[in-house]
Short mmCIF file of C-alpha atoms in Angstrom, two decimals:
data_model
loop_
_atom_site.label_atom_id
_atom_site.label_comp_id
_atom_site.label_asym_id
_atom_site.label_seq_id
_atom_site.Cartn_x
_atom_site.Cartn_y
_atom_site.Cartn_z
CA MET A 2 -168.58 -112.73 113.65
CA LEU A 3 -172.15 -112.83 115.00
CA VAL A 4 -174.79 -110.13 114.46
CA LYS A 5 -178.14 -110.21 116.30
CA THR A 6 -181.26 -108.40 115.13
CA ASP A 7 -185.07 -108.50 115.38
CA VAL A 8 -185.54 -108.98 111.63
CA CYS A 9 -183.08 -109.98 108.91
CA ILE A 10 -184.04 -108.99 105.36
CA VAL A 11 -182.24 -110.59 102.44
CA GLY A 12 -182.28 -108.44 99.31
CA SER A 13 -182.18 -104.66 99.04
CA GLY A 14 -184.53 -104.14 96.12
CA PRO A 15 -187.38 -101.64 96.54
CA GLY A 16 -189.50 -104.06 98.60
CA GLY A 17 -186.74 -105.17 100.95
CA ALA A 18 -185.34 -101.65 101.37
CA LEU A 19 -188.77 -100.16 102.06
CA LEU A 20 -189.62 -102.86 104.61
CA ALA A 21 -186.30 -102.33 106.38
CA TYR A 22 -186.94 -98.59 106.59
CA LEU A 23 -190.50 -98.99 107.87
CA LEU A 24 -189.44 -101.48 110.55
CA ALA A 25 -186.55 -99.31 111.71
CA LYS A 26 -188.96 -96.35 111.97
CA ARG A 27 -191.01 -98.51 114.36
CA ASP A 28 -187.89 -99.09 116.52
CA ILE A 29 -187.54 -102.68 115.33
CA SER A 30 -183.90 -103.56 114.72
CA VAL A 31 -183.27 -104.77 111.20
CA VAL A 32 -180.27 -105.97 109.20
CA LEU A 33 -180.62 -105.56 105.43
CA LEU A 34 -178.34 -107.82 103.39
CA GLU A 35 -177.45 -107.01 99.78
CA ARG A 36 -175.13 -109.17 97.70
CA HIS A 37 -174.06 -106.31 95.41
CA SER A 38 -171.63 -103.61 96.46
CA ASP A 39 -174.01 -100.69 95.72
CA VAL A 40 -177.57 -99.90 94.61
CA SER A 41 -176.75 -98.19 91.31
CA ARG A 42 -177.62 -101.18 89.17
CA GLU A 43 -179.89 -100.91 86.14
CA PHE A 44 -183.31 -102.54 86.25
CA ARG A 45 -186.15 -102.70 83.77
CA GLY A 46 -189.26 -102.89 85.98
CA GLU A 47 -189.17 -99.26 87.09
CA PHE A 48 -192.74 -98.01 86.62
CA LEU A 49 -194.91 -96.83 89.49
CA ASN A 50 -198.67 -97.07 89.27
CA GLU A 51 -201.07 -95.05 91.41
CA GLU A 52 -200.91 -97.56 94.27
CA GLY A 53 -197.11 -97.50 94.40
CA GLU A 54 -197.13 -93.71 94.29
CA ASP A 55 -199.59 -93.59 97.21
CA ILE A 56 -197.40 -95.88 99.31
CA LEU A 57 -194.37 -93.64 98.82
CA LYS A 58 -196.42 -90.56 99.66
CA LYS A 59 -197.90 -92.27 102.72
CA HIS A 60 -194.40 -92.72 104.16
CA GLY A 61 -193.03 -89.31 103.13
CA LEU A 62 -190.70 -90.69 100.46
CA PHE A 63 -192.22 -89.54 97.17
CA GLU A 64 -190.85 -85.98 97.29
CA ARG A 65 -187.39 -87.32 98.06
CA VAL A 66 -187.56 -89.62 95.03
CA GLU A 67 -188.91 -86.78 92.88
CA LYS A 68 -185.93 -84.57 93.78
CA LEU A 69 -183.58 -87.27 92.49
CA GLY A 70 -185.57 -87.59 89.27
CA LEU A 71 -188.67 -89.29 87.90
CA LEU A 72 -190.91 -88.87 84.85
CA ARG A 73 -194.70 -88.88 84.59
CA MET A 74 -196.20 -90.48 81.47
CA ASP A 75 -198.73 -88.27 79.65
CA GLN A 76 -200.55 -91.02 77.74
CA VAL A 77 -200.65 -94.56 76.40
CA GLU A 78 -200.60 -94.77 72.60
CA TYR A 79 -201.32 -97.61 70.17
CA TRP A 80 -199.44 -97.47 66.86
CA HIS A 81 -199.45 -99.50 63.65
CA GLY A 82 -197.43 -99.04 60.48
CA GLY A 83 -196.12 -95.67 61.58
CA ARG A 84 -199.49 -94.13 62.43
CA LEU A 85 -201.23 -93.45 65.72
CA LEU A 86 -204.40 -95.53 66.12
CA LYS A 87 -205.66 -94.42 69.52
CA ARG A 88 -204.51 -92.91 72.79
CA ILE A 89 -205.48 -93.30 76.43
CA LEU A 90 -205.21 -90.21 78.64
CA PRO A 91 -205.04 -89.99 82.45
CA GLU A 92 -208.32 -90.06 84.34
CA LEU A 93 -208.58 -87.08 86.65
CA PRO A 94 -207.62 -86.38 89.37
CA VAL A 95 -204.56 -88.49 88.43
CA ASP A 96 -202.28 -86.54 86.08
CA HIS A 97 -200.38 -89.44 84.55
CA VAL A 98 -200.75 -93.01 83.26
CA GLY A 99 -197.64 -94.20 85.11
CA ILE A 100 -194.37 -92.86 86.48
CA HIS A 101 -190.88 -93.93 85.51
CA VAL A 102 -188.62 -94.01 88.57
CA PRO A 103 -184.98 -95.07 88.07
CA GLN A 104 -184.48 -97.78 90.64
CA ASN A 105 -181.24 -96.31 91.94
CA HIS A 106 -183.16 -93.07 92.66
CA LEU A 107 -185.86 -94.98 94.51
CA LEU A 108 -183.38 -97.04 96.53
CA THR A 109 -181.18 -94.05 97.30
CA ALA A 110 -184.15 -92.08 98.65
CA ILE A 111 -185.30 -94.98 100.85
CA LEU A 112 -181.87 -96.00 102.12
CA ASP A 113 -180.74 -92.43 102.82
CA GLU A 114 -183.69 -92.08 105.20
CA ALA A 115 -183.14 -95.53 106.71
CA LYS A 116 -179.48 -94.79 107.44
CA LYS A 117 -180.58 -91.98 109.78
CA LEU A 118 -182.20 -94.55 112.09
CA ASP A 119 -180.32 -96.33 114.88
CA CYS A 120 -182.26 -99.58 114.36
CA PHE A 121 -181.15 -99.94 110.73
CA GLN A 122 -178.03 -101.70 109.47
CA LEU A 123 -177.17 -102.20 105.79
CA MET A 124 -174.59 -104.82 104.86
CA LEU A 125 -173.50 -104.57 101.22
CA ASN A 126 -171.43 -107.15 99.34
CA SER A 127 -173.06 -109.76 101.59
CA ARG A 128 -174.21 -113.02 100.05
CA VAL A 129 -176.37 -115.49 101.99
CA THR A 130 -174.88 -118.97 101.74
CA ASP A 131 -177.27 -120.88 104.01
CA LEU A 132 -179.98 -120.63 106.63
CA ILE A 133 -179.44 -121.49 110.30
CA GLN A 134 -181.87 -123.87 112.05
CA ASN A 135 -182.31 -124.68 115.73
CA GLU A 136 -183.00 -128.11 117.21
CA THR A 137 -186.75 -127.83 116.45
CA GLY A 138 -186.13 -127.06 112.78
CA ARG A 139 -187.05 -123.40 113.02
CA TYR A 140 -184.91 -120.98 111.02
CA THR A 141 -183.07 -118.63 113.35
CA GLY A 142 -180.61 -116.83 111.13
CA VAL A 143 -178.42 -116.85 108.04
CA HIS A 144 -174.82 -117.54 107.18
CA VAL A 145 -173.32 -114.72 105.13
CA ARG A 146 -170.18 -114.34 103.07
CA LYS A 147 -169.18 -110.67 103.17
CA GLY A 148 -166.11 -110.12 101.06
CA GLY A 149 -163.65 -112.59 102.50
CA GLU A 150 -165.36 -112.80 105.88
CA ASN A 151 -167.92 -115.30 107.19
CA ILE A 152 -170.70 -113.74 109.26
CA SER A 153 -173.73 -115.20 111.03
CA VAL A 154 -176.84 -113.06 111.45
CA GLU A 155 -179.13 -114.32 114.21
CA SER A 156 -182.79 -113.32 113.92
CA PRO A 157 -186.22 -114.76 114.88
CA LEU A 158 -187.57 -113.66 111.46
CA ILE A 159 -185.86 -113.90 108.08
CA ILE A 160 -187.43 -112.08 105.14
CA GLY A 161 -186.66 -113.38 101.66
CA ALA A 162 -186.78 -110.30 99.44
CA ASP A 163 -184.16 -111.68 97.08
CA GLY A 164 -186.07 -111.92 93.83
CA ARG A 165 -187.43 -114.50 91.42
CA PHE A 166 -184.46 -116.87 91.99
CA SER A 167 -184.56 -116.45 95.77
CA THR A 168 -181.82 -118.16 97.77
CA VAL A 169 -183.91 -117.86 100.95
CA ARG A 170 -186.86 -119.61 99.31
CA LYS A 171 -184.63 -122.39 98.02
CA LYS A 172 -182.81 -122.93 101.32
CA ALA A 173 -186.10 -122.97 103.24
CA GLY A 174 -187.42 -125.68 100.94
CA ILE A 175 -190.38 -123.60 99.72
CA ARG A 176 -191.35 -124.78 96.27
CA ALA A 177 -192.19 -122.25 93.58
CA VAL A 178 -194.51 -123.36 90.80
CA ILE A 179 -193.32 -121.72 87.58
CA LYS A 180 -195.79 -120.71 84.88
CA ASN A 181 -194.47 -119.89 81.41
CA HIS A 182 -196.52 -117.37 79.46
CA GLY A 183 -195.40 -118.36 75.98
CA TYR A 184 -193.10 -115.42 75.40
CA ASP A 185 -189.76 -113.95 76.35
CA LEU A 186 -188.79 -110.31 76.19
CA LEU A 187 -185.99 -108.51 74.37
CA TRP A 188 -184.95 -105.28 76.08
CA ALA A 189 -182.97 -102.41 74.60
CA LYS A 190 -182.44 -98.78 75.56
CA ILE A 191 -181.98 -95.89 73.13
CA PRO A 192 -181.86 -92.08 73.42
CA ALA A 193 -185.24 -90.44 72.82
CA PRO A 194 -185.48 -88.31 69.66
CA LYS A 195 -185.83 -84.56 70.12
CA GLY A 196 -189.38 -83.60 71.02
CA TRP A 197 -190.39 -87.09 72.17
CA GLN A 198 -193.33 -86.84 74.59
CA PRO A 199 -193.34 -88.83 77.87
CA SER A 200 -195.55 -91.76 76.95
CA ILE A 201 -196.02 -95.49 76.72
CA LYS A 202 -196.33 -96.56 73.09
CA MET A 203 -197.63 -99.97 71.99
CA ALA A 204 -197.46 -101.67 68.60
CA LEU A 205 -198.31 -105.03 67.08
CA VAL A 206 -195.33 -106.14 64.97
CA ASN A 207 -195.71 -109.43 63.09
CA ASP A 208 -198.31 -110.48 65.68
CA SER A 209 -195.90 -109.68 68.53
CA GLN A 210 -196.18 -106.94 71.13
CA VAL A 211 -193.64 -104.12 71.11
CA ALA A 212 -193.75 -101.51 73.86
CA LEU A 213 -191.80 -98.27 74.22
CA PHE A 214 -191.44 -96.78 77.69
CA THR A 215 -190.13 -93.24 78.02
CA GLN A 216 -187.64 -92.96 80.87
CA ALA A 217 -186.36 -90.18 83.08
CA GLY A 218 -183.10 -88.87 81.69
CA GLY A 219 -184.16 -88.81 78.04
CA ALA A 220 -184.13 -92.50 77.13
CA ILE A 221 -186.61 -94.96 75.66
CA GLN A 222 -186.78 -98.55 76.86
CA ILE A 223 -187.91 -101.01 74.21
CA GLY A 224 -189.64 -104.23 75.23
CA TRP A 225 -190.18 -106.67 72.36
CA ASN A 226 -192.06 -109.93 72.93
CA ILE A 227 -190.71 -113.00 71.15
CA GLU A 228 -191.77 -116.63 71.33
CA HIS A 229 -190.56 -118.36 74.50
CA GLY A 230 -187.17 -119.99 73.94
CA ALA A 231 -186.83 -118.62 70.38
CA PHE A 232 -183.92 -116.22 70.84
CA SER A 233 -181.16 -118.76 70.22
CA GLN A 234 -182.63 -119.51 66.79
CA LEU A 235 -183.64 -115.93 66.10
CA ARG A 236 -180.12 -114.60 66.50
CA LYS A 237 -178.89 -117.02 63.82
CA GLN A 238 -181.04 -115.13 61.32
CA PRO A 239 -180.12 -111.80 59.64
CA PHE A 240 -180.53 -108.89 62.02
CA GLU A 241 -181.57 -106.24 59.51
CA PRO A 242 -185.04 -107.59 58.57
CA PHE A 243 -185.87 -107.97 62.26
CA ILE A 244 -184.99 -104.38 63.13
CA GLU A 245 -186.74 -103.04 60.03
CA ASN A 246 -190.01 -104.19 61.58
CA LEU A 247 -189.43 -101.86 64.50
CA LEU A 248 -188.60 -98.93 62.23
CA HIS A 249 -191.73 -99.56 60.17
CA ALA A 250 -193.82 -99.37 63.35
CA PHE A 251 -192.05 -96.27 64.70
CA PRO A 252 -190.34 -94.35 61.83
CA GLU A 253 -189.27 -91.44 64.05
CA LEU A 254 -186.87 -93.82 65.84
CA ILE A 255 -184.80 -94.51 62.71
CA ASN A 256 -181.74 -92.46 63.64
CA SER A 257 -181.69 -93.47 67.30
CA VAL A 258 -182.18 -97.17 66.55
CA ARG A 259 -179.59 -97.20 63.75
CA GLU A 260 -177.01 -95.62 66.04
CA ASN A 261 -177.68 -97.75 69.12
CA ILE A 262 -179.08 -101.16 68.08
CA ARG A 263 -176.70 -102.63 65.54
CA SER A 264 -176.73 -106.33 66.33
CA TRP A 265 -178.43 -109.00 68.41
CA ASN A 266 -175.89 -108.23 71.15
CA ASP A 267 -177.58 -104.89 71.77
CA PHE A 268 -180.65 -106.68 73.16
CA ILE A 269 -180.96 -108.15 76.66
CA LEU A 270 -183.08 -111.29 76.99
CA LEU A 271 -185.56 -111.70 79.85
CA ASP A 272 -186.93 -115.21 80.38
CA VAL A 273 -190.53 -114.33 81.20
CA HIS A 274 -192.46 -116.36 83.74
CA SER A 275 -194.68 -115.93 86.76
CA SER A 276 -194.57 -118.06 89.89
CA TYR A 277 -196.77 -119.18 92.73
CA CYS A 278 -195.70 -120.55 96.12
CA GLU A 279 -198.07 -122.65 98.21
CA THR A 280 -196.82 -120.81 101.30
CA TRP A 281 -195.06 -117.52 101.84
CA THR A 282 -194.17 -118.26 105.47
CA LYS A 283 -192.39 -121.25 107.00
CA ASP A 284 -190.74 -121.73 110.40
CA GLY A 285 -189.31 -118.24 110.84
CA VAL A 286 -189.01 -117.39 107.13
CA ALA A 287 -191.34 -115.07 105.20
CA LEU A 288 -191.17 -114.29 101.48
CA MET A 289 -192.12 -111.08 99.71
CA GLY A 290 -192.00 -109.53 96.25
CA ASP A 291 -190.74 -111.69 93.40
CA ALA A 292 -189.45 -114.27 95.87
CA ALA A 293 -193.05 -115.01 96.84
CA HIS A 294 -194.89 -114.17 93.62
CA THR A 295 -192.92 -113.44 90.47
CA MET A 296 -194.90 -111.23 88.12
CA THR A 297 -194.48 -110.87 84.36
CA PRO A 298 -193.66 -107.41 82.92
CA THR A 299 -197.27 -106.99 81.72
CA GLY A 300 -198.97 -104.07 83.44
CA ALA A 301 -195.81 -103.17 85.39
CA PHE A 302 -197.20 -104.66 88.62
CA GLY A 303 -193.98 -106.14 90.05
CA LEU A 304 -192.41 -103.07 91.66
CA ASN A 305 -195.73 -101.91 93.07
CA CYS A 306 -196.60 -105.36 94.47
CA ALA A 307 -193.24 -105.52 96.25
CA MET A 308 -193.81 -102.13 97.89
CA LYS A 309 -197.34 -103.11 98.90
CA ASP A 310 -195.88 -106.25 100.50
CA ALA A 311 -193.48 -104.04 102.46
CA ASP A 312 -196.26 -101.72 103.58
CA LEU A 313 -198.42 -104.62 104.81
CA LEU A 314 -195.61 -106.64 106.36
CA ALA A 315 -194.31 -103.69 108.36
CA ASP A 316 -197.62 -103.44 110.19
CA LEU A 317 -197.99 -107.21 110.59
CA ILE A 318 -194.48 -107.67 111.96
CA ARG A 319 -194.95 -104.78 114.39
CA GLU A 320 -198.17 -106.37 115.67
CA CYS A 321 -196.46 -109.75 116.11
CA ILE A 322 -193.69 -108.17 118.17
CA LEU A 323 -196.08 -105.95 120.12
CA TYR A 324 -198.29 -108.90 121.10
CA GLU A 325 -195.31 -111.22 121.70
CA ASP A 326 -196.23 -113.50 118.80
CA THR A 327 -192.75 -115.00 118.78
CA GLU A 328 -193.69 -117.55 116.11
CA PHE A 329 -194.96 -114.73 113.84
CA LEU A 330 -198.20 -116.61 113.30
CA GLY A 331 -199.84 -113.32 112.34
CA LEU A 332 -197.96 -113.42 109.05
CA LYS A 333 -199.45 -116.82 108.24
CA ALA A 334 -202.96 -115.62 109.20
CA ALA A 335 -202.71 -112.70 106.77
CA GLU A 336 -201.41 -114.84 103.92
CA PRO A 337 -204.75 -115.82 102.28
CA GLU A 338 -205.80 -112.21 101.76
CA ARG A 339 -202.39 -111.26 100.35
CA LYS A 340 -202.44 -114.27 98.04
CA ALA A 341 -205.92 -113.47 96.74
CA GLU A 342 -204.76 -110.02 95.64
CA ILE A 343 -201.72 -111.41 93.82
CA GLU A 344 -203.81 -114.11 92.13
CA ARG A 345 -206.17 -111.37 90.92
CA LEU A 346 -203.31 -109.35 89.46
CA GLN A 347 -201.68 -112.37 87.82
CA ALA A 348 -205.04 -113.17 86.20
CA ILE A 349 -205.19 -109.59 84.89
CA GLN A 350 -201.71 -110.05 83.42
CA VAL A 351 -202.76 -113.17 81.55
CA ASP A 352 -205.89 -111.45 80.26
CA LYS A 353 -203.88 -108.46 79.03
CA GLU A 354 -201.40 -110.75 77.27
CA LEU A 355 -204.10 -112.76 75.55
CA SER A 356 -206.15 -109.72 74.51
CA PHE A 357 -203.34 -107.45 73.33
CA ALA A 358 -203.86 -108.12 69.61
CA SER A 359 -207.56 -107.29 69.95
CA GLN A 360 -206.61 -103.66 70.67
CA PHE A 361 -205.69 -103.41 66.97
CA ALA A 362 -208.52 -105.49 65.49
CA ALA A 363 -210.60 -102.49 64.37
CA TYR A 364 -207.65 -100.81 62.67
CA VAL A 365 -205.44 -103.54 61.14
#
């Protein structure tokens, strides 16, 4: 089976889905490939900042997401030993310090609008197995395994929006330089105690950062930094002393933690790293989001950067097609400016990671 389209996007995360929608709105035919069978998967990088919020509002999507459910954070708090040290409030006119948006709500809102457009086609349960090249070496499509069927998607532009372990990036031979940040992250989710205020709470526990993110739906997501590569040894140690450190920092979580985090198996490990690619475009392939520039969880930039990529690329791709730039050289020309912004944000992440303990220096 052969499918032809103007643009083929691999990966239906927020960046890929938003780009597909914006292109289809501009009457550019797009095929969006997603290897999973639905979009109701659970993710951990689900916080919008002001820039991400503005992008959704710009394209008339924010109200649709809000109807499905989101949660504005009232404040950022710093805690130590069970007491509040300081708080950071929103700076007017913004009425929040971040917004939690369940990713399935965000994707549902975007894809429901995209499905109304004739130029949009979503192919779920579709895994890219290879890229197709012509006689000059340019990439002209992808081979896809959809269920038990082999499909070829022919397109002059392939967008790799398939995450930090991107198949498109690998198959195109684009090298990603990985930078370890010295820590990994343990994730867990618990129900919020009664009366818990929507907030982001930070603590320094045995010289390690612990963050609590209130979520829509009445949950708290716990992010606990540990030394990079240490989890295999850590889980050989008794669990109780480890979890007692969390309860000492946040005593009001005692009941919820005791009922929901009972062993090491109740944590999910994230191998934290950032990445940098020397090029984001190559012979008919363009990368975006984590495929182009993996971000660490610090500052919750990842989701917002992916949506900004989509917003910028939609305009760039439209211009290339409008001016018959069949090689999509306009994407390459815009790359330095896009890279400079990501490099700035990655530097901010490093600075935040290195300076976290200093937030407590006057109190501890």
